GROMACS .gro file of C-alpha atoms in nm:
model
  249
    1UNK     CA    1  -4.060   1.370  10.017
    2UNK     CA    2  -4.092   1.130  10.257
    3UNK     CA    3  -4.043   1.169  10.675
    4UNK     CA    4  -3.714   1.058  10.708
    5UNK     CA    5  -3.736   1.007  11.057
    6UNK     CA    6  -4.092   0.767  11.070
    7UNK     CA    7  -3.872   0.546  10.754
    8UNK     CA    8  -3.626   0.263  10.855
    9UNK     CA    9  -3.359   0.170  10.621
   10UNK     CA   10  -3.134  -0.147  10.609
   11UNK     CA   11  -2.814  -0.161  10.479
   12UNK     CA   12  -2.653  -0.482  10.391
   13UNK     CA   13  -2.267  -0.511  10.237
   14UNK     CA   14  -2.003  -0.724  10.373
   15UNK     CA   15  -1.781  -0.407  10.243
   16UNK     CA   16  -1.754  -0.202  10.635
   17UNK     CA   17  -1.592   0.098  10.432
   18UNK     CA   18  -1.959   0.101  10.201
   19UNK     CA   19  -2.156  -0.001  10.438
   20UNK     CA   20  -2.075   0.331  10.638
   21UNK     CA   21  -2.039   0.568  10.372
   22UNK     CA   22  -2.405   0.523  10.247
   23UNK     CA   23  -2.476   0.535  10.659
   24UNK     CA   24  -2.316   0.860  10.701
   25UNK     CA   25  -2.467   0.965  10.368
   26UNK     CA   26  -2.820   0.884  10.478
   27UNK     CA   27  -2.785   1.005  10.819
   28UNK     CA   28  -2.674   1.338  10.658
   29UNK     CA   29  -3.026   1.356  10.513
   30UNK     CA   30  -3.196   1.273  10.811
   31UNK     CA   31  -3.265   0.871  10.837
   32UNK     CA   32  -3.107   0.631  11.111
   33UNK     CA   33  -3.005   0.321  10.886
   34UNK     CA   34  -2.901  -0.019  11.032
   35UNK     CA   35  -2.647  -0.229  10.848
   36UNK     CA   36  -2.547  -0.532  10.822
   37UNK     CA   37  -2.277  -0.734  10.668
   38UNK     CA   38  -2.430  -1.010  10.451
   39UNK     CA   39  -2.737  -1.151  10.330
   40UNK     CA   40  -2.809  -1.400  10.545
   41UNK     CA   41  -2.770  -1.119  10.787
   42UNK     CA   42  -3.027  -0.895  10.625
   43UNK     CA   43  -3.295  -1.181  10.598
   44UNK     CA   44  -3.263  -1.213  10.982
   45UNK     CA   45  -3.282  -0.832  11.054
   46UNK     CA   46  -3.589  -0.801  10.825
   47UNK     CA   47  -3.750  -1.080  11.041
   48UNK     CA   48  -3.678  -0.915  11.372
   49UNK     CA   49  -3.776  -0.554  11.232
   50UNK     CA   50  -4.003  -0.378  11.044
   51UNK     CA   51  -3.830  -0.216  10.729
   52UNK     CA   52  -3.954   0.050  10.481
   53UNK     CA   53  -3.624  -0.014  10.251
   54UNK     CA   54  -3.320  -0.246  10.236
   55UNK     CA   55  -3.012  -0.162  10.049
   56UNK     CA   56  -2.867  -0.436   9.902
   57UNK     CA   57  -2.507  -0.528   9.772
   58UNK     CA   58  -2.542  -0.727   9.511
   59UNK     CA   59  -2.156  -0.943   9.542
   60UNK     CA   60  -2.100  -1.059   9.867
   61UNK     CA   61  -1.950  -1.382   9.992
   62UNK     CA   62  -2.181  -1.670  10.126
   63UNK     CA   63  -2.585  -1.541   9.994
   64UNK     CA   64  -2.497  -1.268   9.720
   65UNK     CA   65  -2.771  -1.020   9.686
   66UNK     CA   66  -2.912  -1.128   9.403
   67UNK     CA   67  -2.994  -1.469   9.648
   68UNK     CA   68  -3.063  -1.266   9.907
   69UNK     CA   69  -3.352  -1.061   9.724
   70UNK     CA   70  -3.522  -1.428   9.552
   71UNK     CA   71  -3.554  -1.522   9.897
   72UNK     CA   72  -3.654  -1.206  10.004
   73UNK     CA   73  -3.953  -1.243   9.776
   74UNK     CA   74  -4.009  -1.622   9.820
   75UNK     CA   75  -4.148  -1.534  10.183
   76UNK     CA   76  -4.468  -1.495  10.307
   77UNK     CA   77  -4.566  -1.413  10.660
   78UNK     CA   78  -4.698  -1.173  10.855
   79UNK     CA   79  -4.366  -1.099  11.019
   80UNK     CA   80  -4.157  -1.034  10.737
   81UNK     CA   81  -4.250  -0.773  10.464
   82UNK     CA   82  -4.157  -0.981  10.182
   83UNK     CA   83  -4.273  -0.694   9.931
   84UNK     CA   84  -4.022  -0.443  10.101
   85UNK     CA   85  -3.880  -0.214   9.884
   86UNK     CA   86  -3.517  -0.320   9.744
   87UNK     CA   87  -3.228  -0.075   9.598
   88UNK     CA   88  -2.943  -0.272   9.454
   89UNK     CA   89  -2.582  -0.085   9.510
   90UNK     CA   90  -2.290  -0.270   9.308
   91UNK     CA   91  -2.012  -0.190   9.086
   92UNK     CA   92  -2.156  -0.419   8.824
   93UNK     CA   93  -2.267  -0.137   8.556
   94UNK     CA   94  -2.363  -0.307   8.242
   95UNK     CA   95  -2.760  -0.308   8.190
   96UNK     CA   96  -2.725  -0.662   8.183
   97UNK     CA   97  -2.630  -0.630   8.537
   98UNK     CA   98  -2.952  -0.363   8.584
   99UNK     CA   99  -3.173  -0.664   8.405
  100UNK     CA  100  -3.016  -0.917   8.631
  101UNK     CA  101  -3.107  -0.724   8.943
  102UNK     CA  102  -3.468  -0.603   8.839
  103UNK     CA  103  -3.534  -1.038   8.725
  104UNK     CA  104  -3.376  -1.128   9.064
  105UNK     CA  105  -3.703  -0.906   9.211
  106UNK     CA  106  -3.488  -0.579   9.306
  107UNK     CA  107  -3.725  -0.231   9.261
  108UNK     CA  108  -3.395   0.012   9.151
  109UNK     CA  109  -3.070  -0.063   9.059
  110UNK     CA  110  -2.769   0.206   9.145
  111UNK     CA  111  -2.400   0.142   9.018
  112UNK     CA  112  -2.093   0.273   9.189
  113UNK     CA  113  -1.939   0.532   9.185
  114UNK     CA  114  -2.314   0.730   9.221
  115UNK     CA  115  -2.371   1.070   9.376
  116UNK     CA  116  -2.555   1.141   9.702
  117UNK     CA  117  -2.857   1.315   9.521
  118UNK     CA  118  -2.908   1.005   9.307
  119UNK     CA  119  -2.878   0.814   9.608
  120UNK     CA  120  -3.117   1.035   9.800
  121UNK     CA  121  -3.386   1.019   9.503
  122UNK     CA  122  -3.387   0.670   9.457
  123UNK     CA  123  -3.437   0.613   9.840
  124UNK     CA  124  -3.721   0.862   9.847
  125UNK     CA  125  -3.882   0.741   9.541
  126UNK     CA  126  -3.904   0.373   9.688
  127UNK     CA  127  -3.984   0.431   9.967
  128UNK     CA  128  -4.295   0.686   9.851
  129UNK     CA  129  -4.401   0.413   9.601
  130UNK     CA  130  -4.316   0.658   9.320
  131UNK     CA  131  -4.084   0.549   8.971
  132UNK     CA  132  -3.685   0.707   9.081
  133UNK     CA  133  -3.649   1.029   8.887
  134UNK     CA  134  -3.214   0.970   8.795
  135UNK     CA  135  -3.091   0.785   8.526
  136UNK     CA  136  -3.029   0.434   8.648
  137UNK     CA  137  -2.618   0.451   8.595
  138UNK     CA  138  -2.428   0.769   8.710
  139UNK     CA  139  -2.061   0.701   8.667
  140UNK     CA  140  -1.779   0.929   8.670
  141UNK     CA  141  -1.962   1.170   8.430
  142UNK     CA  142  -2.142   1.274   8.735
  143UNK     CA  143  -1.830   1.452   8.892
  144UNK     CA  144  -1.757   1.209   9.183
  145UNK     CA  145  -1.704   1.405   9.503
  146UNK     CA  146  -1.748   1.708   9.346
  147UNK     CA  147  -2.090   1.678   9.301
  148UNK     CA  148  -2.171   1.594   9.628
  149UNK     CA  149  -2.086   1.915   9.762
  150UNK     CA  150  -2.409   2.014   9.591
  151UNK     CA  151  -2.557   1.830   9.834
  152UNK     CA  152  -2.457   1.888  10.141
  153UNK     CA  153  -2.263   1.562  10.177
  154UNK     CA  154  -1.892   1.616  10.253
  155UNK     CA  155  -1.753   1.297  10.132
  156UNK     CA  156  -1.367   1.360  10.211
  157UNK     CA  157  -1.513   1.395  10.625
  158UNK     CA  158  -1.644   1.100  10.619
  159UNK     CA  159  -1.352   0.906  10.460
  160UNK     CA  160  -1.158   1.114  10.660
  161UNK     CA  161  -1.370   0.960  10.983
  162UNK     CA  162  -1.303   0.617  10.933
  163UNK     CA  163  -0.900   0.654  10.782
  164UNK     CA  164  -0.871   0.337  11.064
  165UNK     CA  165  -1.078   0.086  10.867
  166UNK     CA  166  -0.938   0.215  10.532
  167UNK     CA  167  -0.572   0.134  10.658
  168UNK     CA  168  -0.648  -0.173  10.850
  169UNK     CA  169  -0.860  -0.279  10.511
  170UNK     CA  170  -0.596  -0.184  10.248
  171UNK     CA  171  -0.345  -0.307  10.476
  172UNK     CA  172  -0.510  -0.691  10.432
  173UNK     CA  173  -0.589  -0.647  10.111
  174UNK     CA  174  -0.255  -0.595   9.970
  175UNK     CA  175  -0.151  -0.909  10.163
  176UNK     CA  176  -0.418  -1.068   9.997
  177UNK     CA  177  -0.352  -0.974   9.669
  178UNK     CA  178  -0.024  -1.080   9.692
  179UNK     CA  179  -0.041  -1.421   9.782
  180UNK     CA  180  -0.371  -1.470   9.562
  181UNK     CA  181  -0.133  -1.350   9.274
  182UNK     CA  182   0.175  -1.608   9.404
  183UNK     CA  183  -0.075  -1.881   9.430
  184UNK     CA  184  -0.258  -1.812   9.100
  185UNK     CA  185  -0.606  -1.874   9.303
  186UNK     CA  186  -0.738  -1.642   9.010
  187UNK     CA  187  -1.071  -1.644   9.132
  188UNK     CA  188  -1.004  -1.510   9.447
  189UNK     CA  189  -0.806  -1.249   9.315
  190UNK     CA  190  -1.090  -1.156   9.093
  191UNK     CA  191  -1.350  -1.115   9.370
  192UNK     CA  192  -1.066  -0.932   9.562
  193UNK     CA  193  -1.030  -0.671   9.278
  194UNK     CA  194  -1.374  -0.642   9.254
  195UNK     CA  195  -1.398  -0.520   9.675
  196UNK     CA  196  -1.104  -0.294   9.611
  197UNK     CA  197  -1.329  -0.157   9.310
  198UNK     CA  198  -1.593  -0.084   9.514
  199UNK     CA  199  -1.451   0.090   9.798
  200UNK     CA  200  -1.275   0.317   9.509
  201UNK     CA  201  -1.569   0.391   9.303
  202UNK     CA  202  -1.736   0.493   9.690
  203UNK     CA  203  -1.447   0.674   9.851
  204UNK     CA  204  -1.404   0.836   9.448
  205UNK     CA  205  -1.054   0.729   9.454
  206UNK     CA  206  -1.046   0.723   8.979
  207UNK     CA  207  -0.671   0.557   8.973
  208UNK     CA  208  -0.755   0.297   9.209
  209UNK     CA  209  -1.088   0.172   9.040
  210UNK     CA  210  -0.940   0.195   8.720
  211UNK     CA  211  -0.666  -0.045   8.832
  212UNK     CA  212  -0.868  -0.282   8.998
  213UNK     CA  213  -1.152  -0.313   8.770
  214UNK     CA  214  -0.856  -0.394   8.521
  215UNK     CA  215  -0.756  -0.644   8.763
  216UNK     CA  216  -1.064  -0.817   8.803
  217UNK     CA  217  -1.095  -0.866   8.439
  218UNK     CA  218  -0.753  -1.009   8.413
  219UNK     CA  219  -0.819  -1.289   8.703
  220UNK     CA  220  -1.145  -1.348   8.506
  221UNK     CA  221  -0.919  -1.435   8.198
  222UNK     CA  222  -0.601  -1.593   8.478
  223UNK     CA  223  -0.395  -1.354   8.261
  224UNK     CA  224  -0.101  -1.416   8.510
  225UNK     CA  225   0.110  -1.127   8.268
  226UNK     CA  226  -0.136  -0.825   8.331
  227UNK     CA  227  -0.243  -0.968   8.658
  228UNK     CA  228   0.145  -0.945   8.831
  229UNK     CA  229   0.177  -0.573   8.693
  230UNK     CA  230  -0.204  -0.459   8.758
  231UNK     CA  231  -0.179  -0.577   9.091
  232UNK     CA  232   0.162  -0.399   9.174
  233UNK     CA  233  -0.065  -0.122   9.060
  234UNK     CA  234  -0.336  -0.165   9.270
  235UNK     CA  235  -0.124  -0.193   9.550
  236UNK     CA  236   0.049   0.125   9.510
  237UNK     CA  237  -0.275   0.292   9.449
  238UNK     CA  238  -0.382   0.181   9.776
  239UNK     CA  239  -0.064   0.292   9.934
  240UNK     CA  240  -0.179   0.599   9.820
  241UNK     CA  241  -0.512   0.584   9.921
  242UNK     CA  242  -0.406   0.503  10.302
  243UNK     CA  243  -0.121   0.827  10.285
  244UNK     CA  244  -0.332   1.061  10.120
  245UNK     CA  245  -0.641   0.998  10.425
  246UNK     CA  246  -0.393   0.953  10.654
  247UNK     CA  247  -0.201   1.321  10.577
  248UNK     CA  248  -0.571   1.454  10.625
  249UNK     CA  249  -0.608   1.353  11.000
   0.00000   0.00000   0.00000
């Protein structure tokens, strides 16, 4: 295992409920990530600073991370580790999606919703040099929260720690949602669902990332039918999402 303290990690998600789950998850186990919100971002941290690992979203507005990582491993200087280590987090989960990452020069590939321990292996093993020792895809079979207790990681604290950007978040996306829906801009409504996925799979909220993932399929297809009822669904899911954290405080 590696010395979690002498290992830098970069985070990079334009998601800021992800983005500091995986930070409170890593500092749990001893590191002191930075993130950052995109990958344009990310190339300019890894220029400033010396890296041992970047985390990388893989859908994200502007330079997605599949851009962001052929860039990545275009460069060549002596200021920029353009070999660095790169673990893809995403709630794409198909192995087309793993292929896709691996092609686009990525070393691991993780799909939400994934537990700490896989988390913690596949950072460990990248950053030793060694192959990850978890299946690449988790998914609810794992047991969610649950199975984090094993280790260590108290996921409901650290939702429970940032109920302010989960409100203020589900608050503008249901706004969102709505007036993607009203203006049938199903593209945008598809790359909101797919956020709102995320930040269920992460938070292991099932109802809501079965909803949205739903959701994001109908956009894809500008189903306007299913999309008006999935995304009252969604909505209400996030509703509950915002009461249920906010009962815990």
């Amino acid at each position: 295992m590696p010395d979690q303290a002498q290992h830098n990690i970069l985070i990079a998600d334009d998601n800021e409920t992800n983005r500091r789950v995986i930070d409170q998850m890593l500092r749990h186990k001893g590191y002191a990530p930075v993130v950052v919100g995109s990958g344009e971002a990310a190339i300019e941290a890894l220029e400033r600073s010396n890296f041992h690992l970047l985390i990388l979203d893989c859908v994200m507005p502007g330079m997605d991370g599949f851009e962001t990582a052929r860039r990545i491993r275009k460069r060549d200087s002596e200021d920029f580790n353009f070999a660095i280590p790169i673990l893809a987090i995403t709630a794409l989960a198909s192995p087309e999606d793993r292929d896709q990452c691996l092609e686009a020069g990525m070393n691991d590939y993780i799909s939400k919703p994934f537990r700490a321990e896989s988390l913690f292996a596949r950072v460990e093993a990248l950053i030793s040099g060694h192959e990850p020792t978890t299946e690449p895809d988790d998914g609810w079979t794992a047991g969610g929260a649950a199975d984090n207790a094993g280790s260590g990681v108290d996921l409901q604290r650290i939702v429970r720690d940032m109920s302010g950007t989960l409100v203020r978040d589900a608050s503008a996306w249901k706004s969102q949602l709505r007036t993607a829906l009203e203006q049938e801009r199903w593209e945008d409504l598809r790359i909101l669902a797919h956020k709102i996925r995320g930040t269920a799979d992460i938070v292991d909220c099932r109802p809501l990332s079965t909803a949205s993932a739903a959701l994001e399929k109908s956009a894809a297809l500008a189903d306007a039918r299913a999309a008006r009822v999935l995304t009252g669904e969604v909505v209400a899911d996030l509703q509950r999402l915002v009461d249920e954290v906010a009962s815990d405080d």
